[in-house]
CSV table of C-alpha atoms and ligand atoms in Angstrom, one decimal:
chain,number,residue,atom,x,y,z
A,1,UNK,CA,-16.7,-2.6,-23.6
A,2,UNK,CA,-14.9,-0.6,-26.3
A,3,UNK,CA,-12.7,-3.0,-28.3
A,4,UNK,CA,-9.6,-0.8,-28.0
A,5,UNK,CA,-9.4,-1.2,-24.2
A,6,UNK,CA,-6.4,-3.0,-22.7
A,7,UNK,CA,-6.5,-5.7,-20.1
A,8,UNK,CA,-3.8,-5.6,-17.4
A,9,UNK,CA,-2.3,-8.8,-18.8
A,10,UNK,CA,-2.1,-7.2,-22.3
A,11,UNK,CA,-0.6,-4.1,-20.7
A,12,UNK,CA,2.0,-6.0,-18.8
A,13,UNK,CA,3.1,-8.2,-21.7
A,14,UNK,CA,3.5,-5.2,-23.9
A,15,UNK,CA,5.3,-3.1,-21.3
A,16,UNK,CA,7.7,-5.9,-20.4
A,17,UNK,CA,8.3,-7.2,-23.9
A,18,UNK,CA,11.8,-5.7,-24.2
A,19,UNK,CA,12.9,-6.3,-20.7
A,20,UNK,CA,14.9,-9.5,-20.4
A,21,UNK,CA,13.6,-12.1,-18.0
A,22,UNK,CA,10.5,-10.1,-17.0
A,23,UNK,CA,8.2,-12.7,-18.4
A,24,UNK,CA,8.3,-14.3,-14.9
A,25,UNK,CA,7.2,-11.0,-13.3
A,26,UNK,CA,4.2,-10.8,-15.6
A,27,UNK,CA,3.2,-14.4,-14.7
A,28,UNK,CA,3.7,-13.7,-11.0
A,29,UNK,CA,1.6,-10.6,-11.3
A,30,UNK,CA,-1.1,-12.6,-13.0
A,31,UNK,CA,-1.3,-14.8,-9.9
A,32,UNK,CA,-1.3,-11.7,-7.6
A,33,UNK,CA,-4.1,-10.1,-9.7
A,34,UNK,CA,-6.2,-13.3,-9.6
A,35,UNK,CA,-5.9,-13.3,-5.8
A,36,UNK,CA,-7.1,-9.7,-5.7
A,37,UNK,CA,-10.1,-10.5,-7.9
A,38,UNK,CA,-11.0,-13.3,-5.5
A,39,UNK,CA,-10.7,-11.0,-2.5
A,40,UNK,CA,-12.7,-8.4,-4.4
A,41,UNK,CA,-15.5,-10.9,-4.9
A,42,UNK,CA,-15.6,-11.8,-1.2
A,43,UNK,CA,-15.6,-8.2,-0.1
A,44,UNK,CA,-18.4,-7.4,-2.6
A,45,UNK,CA,-20.5,-10.2,-1.3
A,46,UNK,CA,-19.9,-9.3,2.4
A,47,UNK,CA,-22.6,-10.7,4.7
A,48,UNK,CA,-24.1,-12.7,1.8
A,49,UNK,CA,-21.2,-15.1,2.1
A,50,UNK,CA,-20.9,-14.7,5.9
A,51,UNK,CA,-17.6,-12.9,5.4
A,52,UNK,CA,-18.1,-10.0,7.9
A,53,UNK,CA,-17.3,-9.9,11.6
A,54,UNK,CA,-14.4,-10.9,13.8
A,55,UNK,CA,-12.4,-14.1,13.4
A,56,UNK,CA,-11.8,-14.3,17.1
A,57,UNK,CA,-8.0,-14.4,16.7
A,58,UNK,CA,-5.1,-11.9,16.9
A,59,UNK,CA,-2.3,-11.2,14.5
A,60,UNK,CA,1.4,-10.7,15.4
A,61,UNK,CA,0.7,-7.0,16.2
A,62,UNK,CA,-1.9,-8.0,18.8
A,63,UNK,CA,-4.8,-6.7,16.6
A,64,UNK,CA,-8.0,-8.6,16.5
A,65,UNK,CA,-8.4,-10.2,13.1
A,66,UNK,CA,-11.6,-9.9,11.0
A,67,UNK,CA,-12.9,-13.0,9.2
A,68,UNK,CA,-12.0,-11.2,5.9
A,69,UNK,CA,-8.4,-10.5,7.1
A,70,UNK,CA,-7.9,-14.3,7.6
A,71,UNK,CA,-9.7,-15.2,4.4
A,72,UNK,CA,-7.8,-12.7,2.3
A,73,UNK,CA,-4.5,-13.9,3.7
A,74,UNK,CA,-5.4,-17.5,2.8
A,75,UNK,CA,-6.5,-16.5,-0.7
A,76,UNK,CA,-3.2,-14.7,-1.3
A,77,UNK,CA,-1.1,-17.7,0.0
A,78,UNK,CA,-3.2,-20.2,-2.0
A,79,UNK,CA,-3.1,-18.3,-5.3
A,80,UNK,CA,0.6,-17.4,-5.1
A,81,UNK,CA,2.1,-20.7,-3.8
A,82,UNK,CA,2.2,-22.8,-6.9
A,83,UNK,CA,3.1,-20.5,-9.9
A,84,UNK,CA,6.8,-21.2,-9.6
A,85,UNK,CA,7.9,-17.5,-9.5
A,86,UNK,CA,8.3,-17.1,-5.7
A,87,UNK,CA,11.0,-18.1,-3.2
A,88,UNK,CA,8.8,-17.0,-0.3
A,89,UNK,CA,6.1,-14.8,1.0
A,90,UNK,CA,5.6,-12.5,4.1
A,91,UNK,CA,2.3,-11.1,5.3
A,92,UNK,CA,1.2,-8.5,7.8
A,93,UNK,CA,-1.1,-11.2,9.2
A,94,UNK,CA,1.6,-13.8,9.8
A,95,UNK,CA,4.4,-13.9,12.4
A,96,UNK,CA,7.0,-15.5,10.1
A,97,UNK,CA,7.7,-15.8,6.4
A,98,UNK,CA,5.6,-18.4,4.6
A,99,UNK,CA,7.7,-21.0,2.8
A,100,UNK,CA,6.7,-22.2,-0.7
A,101,UNK,CA,5.1,-25.6,-0.1
A,102,UNK,CA,7.2,-28.7,-0.4
A,103,UNK,CA,7.2,-30.0,-4.0
A,104,UNK,CA,6.0,-26.7,-5.6
A,105,UNK,CA,8.5,-25.1,-8.0
A,106,UNK,CA,10.5,-22.1,-6.7
A,107,UNK,CA,11.3,-18.8,-8.3
A,108,UNK,CA,13.4,-15.8,-7.7
A,109,UNK,CA,11.0,-13.3,-6.2
A,110,UNK,CA,9.7,-12.5,-2.7
A,111,UNK,CA,6.1,-11.3,-2.2
A,112,UNK,CA,5.1,-9.2,0.8
A,113,UNK,CA,1.5,-8.1,1.4
A,114,UNK,CA,-1.1,-6.7,3.6
A,115,UNK,CA,-4.0,-8.8,2.4
A,116,UNK,CA,-6.8,-6.5,3.6
A,117,UNK,CA,-5.8,-3.0,4.7
A,118,UNK,CA,-8.2,-0.8,6.5
A,119,UNK,CA,-10.1,-3.7,7.8
A,120,UNK,CA,-11.7,-1.7,10.6
A,121,UNK,CA,-13.9,-0.5,7.7
A,122,UNK,CA,-15.1,-3.9,6.5
A,123,UNK,CA,-18.2,-4.2,8.8
A,124,UNK,CA,-19.4,-0.8,7.9
A,125,UNK,CA,-19.1,-1.3,4.1
A,126,UNK,CA,-16.4,1.4,3.5
A,127,UNK,CA,-13.5,0.9,1.1
A,128,UNK,CA,-10.7,-1.5,1.9
A,129,UNK,CA,-7.7,-2.7,-0.1
A,130,UNK,CA,-4.8,-5.1,-0.6
A,131,UNK,CA,-1.2,-3.8,-0.7
A,132,UNK,CA,1.7,-5.7,-2.1
A,133,UNK,CA,5.4,-5.4,-2.7
A,134,UNK,CA,7.7,-7.6,-4.8
A,135,UNK,CA,11.5,-8.0,-4.1
A,136,UNK,CA,14.2,-10.1,-5.6
A,137,UNK,CA,15.3,-13.0,-3.4
A,138,UNK,CA,19.0,-12.7,-2.7
A,139,UNK,CA,21.2,-14.7,-5.2
A,140,UNK,CA,21.7,-18.3,-4.2
A,141,UNK,CA,19.0,-18.3,-1.4
A,142,UNK,CA,16.6,-21.3,-1.7
A,143,UNK,CA,14.7,-21.0,1.5
A,144,UNK,CA,14.5,-17.3,2.4
A,145,UNK,CA,14.7,-16.3,6.0
A,146,UNK,CA,13.6,-13.0,7.6
A,147,UNK,CA,16.9,-11.3,6.8
A,148,UNK,CA,16.4,-12.0,3.1
A,149,UNK,CA,13.2,-10.0,3.2
A,150,UNK,CA,14.8,-7.0,5.0
A,151,UNK,CA,15.7,-5.0,1.9
A,152,UNK,CA,15.1,-1.2,1.7
A,153,UNK,CA,12.1,0.0,-0.4
A,154,UNK,CA,14.5,1.2,-3.1
A,155,UNK,CA,15.1,-2.4,-4.1
A,156,UNK,CA,11.4,-3.1,-4.9
A,157,UNK,CA,10.8,-4.6,-8.3
A,158,UNK,CA,7.1,-3.9,-8.3
A,159,UNK,CA,4.5,-2.5,-5.9
A,160,UNK,CA,0.7,-2.3,-6.2
A,161,UNK,CA,-2.6,-2.1,-4.5
A,162,UNK,CA,-6.1,-3.2,-5.2
A,163,UNK,CA,-8.9,-0.9,-3.9
A,164,UNK,CA,-12.2,-2.5,-3.2
A,165,UNK,CA,-14.5,0.5,-3.4
A,166,UNK,CA,-17.6,1.4,-5.4
A,167,UNK,CA,-15.6,-0.2,-8.2
A,168,UNK,CA,-12.5,-2.4,-7.7
A,169,UNK,CA,-9.3,-1.0,-9.0
A,170,UNK,CA,-5.7,-2.1,-9.3
A,171,UNK,CA,-2.8,0.4,-9.3
A,172,UNK,CA,0.7,-0.8,-10.2
A,173,UNK,CA,4.2,0.3,-10.7
A,174,UNK,CA,7.2,-1.7,-11.9
A,175,UNK,CA,9.5,1.4,-11.7
A,176,UNK,CA,8.3,2.9,-14.9
A,177,UNK,CA,5.4,5.1,-13.9
A,178,UNK,CA,2.1,4.2,-12.4
A,179,UNK,CA,-1.0,2.8,-14.1
A,180,UNK,CA,-4.5,2.2,-12.9
A,181,UNK,CA,-7.0,-0.5,-14.0
A,182,UNK,CA,-10.7,-0.9,-13.2
A,183,UNK,CA,-12.2,-4.3,-12.7
A,184,UNK,CA,-14.9,-5.1,-15.3
A,185,UNK,CA,-17.0,-7.5,-13.3
A,186,UNK,CA,-18.8,-8.8,-16.4
A,187,UNK,CA,-15.6,-10.2,-18.0
A,188,UNK,CA,-13.5,-10.6,-14.8
A,189,UNK,CA,-10.6,-8.5,-16.1
A,190,UNK,CA,-8.9,-5.3,-14.9
A,191,UNK,CA,-8.9,-2.8,-17.8
A,192,UNK,CA,-6.5,0.1,-18.2
A,193,UNK,CA,-8.5,3.2,-17.3
A,194,UNK,CA,-5.9,5.5,-15.6
A,195,UNK,CA,-2.7,5.4,-17.6
A,196,UNK,CA,0.4,7.3,-16.3
A,197,UNK,CA,-1.1,8.5,-13.0
A,198,UNK,CA,0.6,11.6,-11.5
A,199,UNK,CA,0.4,13.2,-8.0
A,200,UNK,CA,-0.1,17.0,-8.4
A,201,UNK,CA,2.7,18.9,-6.6
A,202,UNK,CA,0.3,21.4,-4.9
A,203,UNK,CA,-2.7,20.5,-2.8
A,204,UNK,CA,-5.0,22.1,-0.3
A,205,UNK,CA,-6.2,18.8,1.2
A,206,UNK,CA,-4.7,16.9,4.1
A,207,UNK,CA,-5.5,13.5,5.8
A,208,UNK,CA,-4.8,12.7,9.4
A,209,UNK,CA,-6.5,11.1,12.3
A,210,UNK,CA,-7.1,14.3,14.3
A,211,UNK,CA,-8.2,12.4,17.5
A,212,UNK,CA,-4.4,11.8,18.1
A,213,UNK,CA,-3.6,15.5,18.0
A,214,UNK,CA,-2.7,15.7,21.7
A,215,UNK,CA,0.1,13.2,21.0
A,216,UNK,CA,1.6,14.8,17.9
A,217,UNK,CA,5.1,16.2,17.6
A,218,UNK,CA,5.6,20.0,17.3
A,219,UNK,CA,6.2,20.1,13.5
A,220,UNK,CA,3.0,18.1,12.8
A,221,UNK,CA,1.0,20.3,15.2
A,222,UNK,CA,2.3,23.4,13.5
A,223,UNK,CA,1.6,22.1,10.0
A,224,UNK,CA,-2.0,21.1,10.8
A,225,UNK,CA,-2.7,24.3,12.9
A,226,UNK,CA,-1.6,26.4,9.9
A,227,UNK,CA,-3.9,24.4,7.6
A,228,UNK,CA,-6.8,24.8,10.0
A,229,UNK,CA,-6.2,28.5,10.3
A,230,UNK,CA,-7.2,28.9,6.7
A,231,UNK,CA,-7.3,32.3,4.9
A,232,UNK,CA,-6.7,34.1,8.2
A,233,UNK,CA,-3.6,32.0,9.0
A,234,UNK,CA,0.0,32.1,7.8
A,235,UNK,CA,-0.8,30.0,4.7
A,236,UNK,CA,-3.5,32.5,3.6
A,237,UNK,CA,-5.6,29.7,2.2
A,238,UNK,CA,-8.4,27.4,3.2
A,239,UNK,CA,-7.7,23.6,3.5
A,240,UNK,CA,-9.9,20.6,3.3
A,241,UNK,CA,-9.6,17.5,5.5
A,242,UNK,CA,-10.4,13.8,4.9
A,243,UNK,CA,-9.8,10.7,7.0
A,244,UNK,CA,-11.2,7.3,5.7
A,245,UNK,CA,-8.9,5.2,8.0
A,246,UNK,CA,-8.2,3.1,4.9
A,247,UNK,CA,-4.7,3.8,3.6
A,248,UNK,CA,-5.4,2.4,0.1
A,249,UNK,CA,-8.5,4.6,-0.3
A,250,UNK,CA,-6.5,7.6,1.0
A,251,UNK,CA,-3.5,7.1,-1.3
A,252,UNK,CA,-5.8,6.5,-4.2
A,253,UNK,CA,-7.5,9.8,-3.6
A,254,UNK,CA,-4.0,11.5,-3.6
A,255,UNK,CA,-3.2,9.9,-6.9
A,256,UNK,CA,-6.4,11.1,-8.4
A,257,UNK,CA,-6.6,14.7,-7.0
A,258,UNK,CA,-3.5,15.3,-4.8
A,259,UNK,CA,-3.2,15.6,-1.1
A,260,UNK,CA,-1.0,14.8,1.9
A,261,UNK,CA,-1.4,11.7,4.0
A,262,UNK,CA,-0.1,11.7,7.5
A,263,UNK,CA,0.3,8.9,10.1
A,264,UNK,CA,3.1,10.6,11.8
A,265,UNK,CA,5.2,9.7,14.9
A,266,UNK,CA,3.5,10.6,18.1
A,267,UNK,CA,4.1,10.2,21.8
A,268,UNK,CA,1.8,7.2,22.1
A,269,UNK,CA,3.4,5.4,19.1
A,270,UNK,CA,7.0,6.3,19.9
A,271,UNK,CA,7.8,2.9,21.5
A,272,UNK,CA,6.6,0.9,18.5
A,273,UNK,CA,8.1,3.3,15.9
A,274,UNK,CA,4.9,4.5,14.3
A,275,UNK,CA,1.6,3.0,13.2
A,276,UNK,CA,2.0,1.8,9.7
A,277,UNK,CA,4.1,-1.1,8.6
A,278,UNK,CA,7.2,-0.4,6.6
A,279,UNK,CA,7.3,-3.6,4.5
A,280,UNK,CA,3.6,-4.1,3.8
A,281,UNK,CA,2.3,-0.5,3.7
A,282,UNK,CA,4.8,2.3,3.7
A,283,UNK,CA,7.3,1.0,1.2
A,284,UNK,CA,4.9,-0.2,-1.5
A,285,UNK,CA,2.9,3.0,-1.2
A,286,UNK,CA,6.1,5.1,-1.3
A,287,UNK,CA,7.2,3.3,-4.5
A,288,UNK,CA,3.9,4.0,-6.2
A,289,UNK,CA,3.7,7.7,-5.1
A,290,UNK,CA,7.3,8.5,-5.9
A,291,UNK,CA,6.8,6.9,-9.3
A,292,UNK,CA,3.9,9.3,-9.8
A,293,UNK,CA,5.9,12.3,-8.7
A,294,UNK,CA,5.0,12.4,-5.0
A,295,UNK,CA,7.3,12.5,-2.0
A,296,UNK,CA,7.3,10.0,1.0
A,297,UNK,CA,9.2,10.6,4.2
A,298,UNK,CA,9.1,9.9,7.9
A,299,UNK,CA,9.6,13.6,8.4
A,300,UNK,CA,13.3,12.9,9.0
A,301,UNK,CA,14.3,10.5,6.1
A,302,UNK,CA,13.0,9.1,2.9
A,303,UNK,CA,10.9,6.0,3.7
A,304,UNK,CA,12.4,3.9,0.9
A,305,UNK,CA,15.9,4.5,2.1
A,306,UNK,CA,15.2,2.9,5.5
A,307,UNK,CA,17.2,-0.3,6.1
A,308,UNK,CA,14.5,-2.5,7.6
A,309,UNK,CA,15.3,-4.1,11.0
A,310,UNK,CA,12.3,-6.3,11.3
A,311,UNK,CA,9.5,-7.8,9.1
A,312,UNK,CA,6.8,-6.0,11.1
A,313,UNK,CA,8.7,-2.8,11.7
A,314,UNK,CA,6.5,0.3,11.9
A,315,UNK,CA,7.4,3.8,10.6
A,316,UNK,CA,5.9,7.3,10.6
A,317,UNK,CA,4.4,8.2,7.2
A,318,UNK,CA,4.1,11.6,5.6
A,319,UNK,CA,3.4,11.2,1.9
A,320,UNK,CA,1.8,12.7,-1.1
A,321,UNK,CA,1.9,16.0,-3.0
A,322,UNK,CA,5.6,17.2,-3.2
A,323,UNK,CA,5.3,20.8,-2.0
A,324,UNK,CA,3.3,20.0,1.1
A,325,UNK,CA,5.4,17.0,2.1
A,326,UNK,CA,8.6,19.1,1.6
A,327,UNK,CA,7.1,21.9,3.7
A,328,UNK,CA,6.4,19.5,6.6
A,329,UNK,CA,9.9,18.0,6.2
A,330,UNK,CA,11.3,21.5,6.5
A,331,UNK,CA,9.3,22.0,9.8
A,332,UNK,CA,11.0,18.8,11.1
A,333,UNK,CA,14.4,20.2,10.1
A,334,UNK,CA,13.9,23.5,12.0
B,1,LIG,P1,-4.7,-2.3,9.3
B,1,LIG,O1,-3.6,-2.8,8.4
B,1,LIG,O2,-4.7,-3.1,10.6
B,1,LIG,O3,-6.0,-2.2,8.6
B,1,LIG,O4,-4.2,-0.8,9.7
B,1,LIG,C1,-3.8,0.1,8.8
B,1,LIG,C2,-4.9,1.2,8.7
B,1,LIG,C3,-4.6,2.1,7.5
B,1,LIG,O5,-5.3,1.7,6.4
B,1,LIG,C4,-5.2,3.4,8.0
B,1,LIG,O6,-4.5,4.5,7.4
B,1,LIG,C5,-4.9,3.4,9.5
B,1,LIG,O7,-4.8,2.0,9.8
B,1,LIG,C6,-6.1,4.0,10.3
B,1,LIG,O8,-5.7,4.0,11.6
B,1,LIG,P2,-6.7,4.7,12.7
B,1,LIG,O9,-7.8,3.8,12.9
B,1,LIG,O10,-5.8,4.8,13.9
B,1,LIG,O11,-7.1,6.0,12.2
B,2,LIG,MG1,-2.7,-2.6,6.9
C-alpha cells in the first residue's frame, strides 16, 4: 500500500480536529466501522461459515429474516453497546429501541441502522450493505424512547453505508461532503479512495423495479415511459436501466456515475406508505446524496424534511441526479 494513503480513522481525526466535542463521534464511528468490518468478513465467507439461508424468523415488518440479517444485527448491537457514546440504538430488524446494557457507560448519540440491506441478494452472492444514521439524543434524556428517535433527517449528525461487493467500501458524511473508503483486507483498514464524492446533475440511467409498473402513479408512469421511448420519444435520448434490488449498491452506483433511483409510491404500497424505511434507509441515503449534490424526494416533499411518525415508517423514494429528480418532482406537481 502506498505510504501516503489515509485510513478512515486518520481521516476522521483530521477532519474533526477543530470541531469541539467531535472526538466522541470519531470514537463512535470507530465502533460502527469495526462492526461493518466484521459483517463484511461474514458476508465474504458466506456458506463457508454457514451464514447463508433463512433464519426461520420474521422481523417487525413481517419479512422472513435471513441468518445474515440476524447475525449482522447482533454484530452491530454487540460492537456498539459498550463504547460509551450511545444513549440507545434502533434497528430495522427490531420492534423496539435497544437500550444500552445495564452498567455500560452512556453517551449522547442515537444510532439507527439497517444491518444488512438488500438481503434477498445474500444467497445468490450479489452485493448487500449496511446503512446507518446517527442522531443526537435529546438533551436530558437518559433512557431514550421511540419519540426521542423520531427526528427529521435534517437533524442527522452523520450517515453512512458499507457496501459488501467485489470490494468492501464505506461511504460517510458528517455534513461536510461525502467520502469513500475501500477495505484493504490485508491490513483490515478502510483507506480513503474516493474523496469528495459528487453526484453528477445529469444522467441517462434510471433504476426501478419495473415489475411493479401496473401499480405506479401517473407521474412515475409518464417519467419511465418517456425514458423508454428513447431517441424517438419526448426526451430525444436513449436511457439505460439498472435494478440490483440492493439499495446500497444502487446508491453507490449513483455516487460514482450518476443516475436516478426510484422506489415510488404505488397502489399496492399506499396503505403502508411506501417500500423503503425512512429512519434506516431513506434518511441516511438522502443525507449522503444531498451532501454530494443530489436531490431526494418522495415526489411531493423533501425526504429529510419529513417529521417521522414511527420508527419503522416507510416512504416513497425518488433520489439521485438533480435534474432528473427535479423533472419527476415537476411531473408530480402538474
Ligand atoms: P430489505 O431492507 O428488506 O433488504 O429491503 C430493502 C431492499 C432495498 O435494498 C431494495 O432497493 C429493495 O428492497 C428491493 O425491493 P424489490 O425486491 O421489491 O425490488
Ligand atoms: Mg433494508
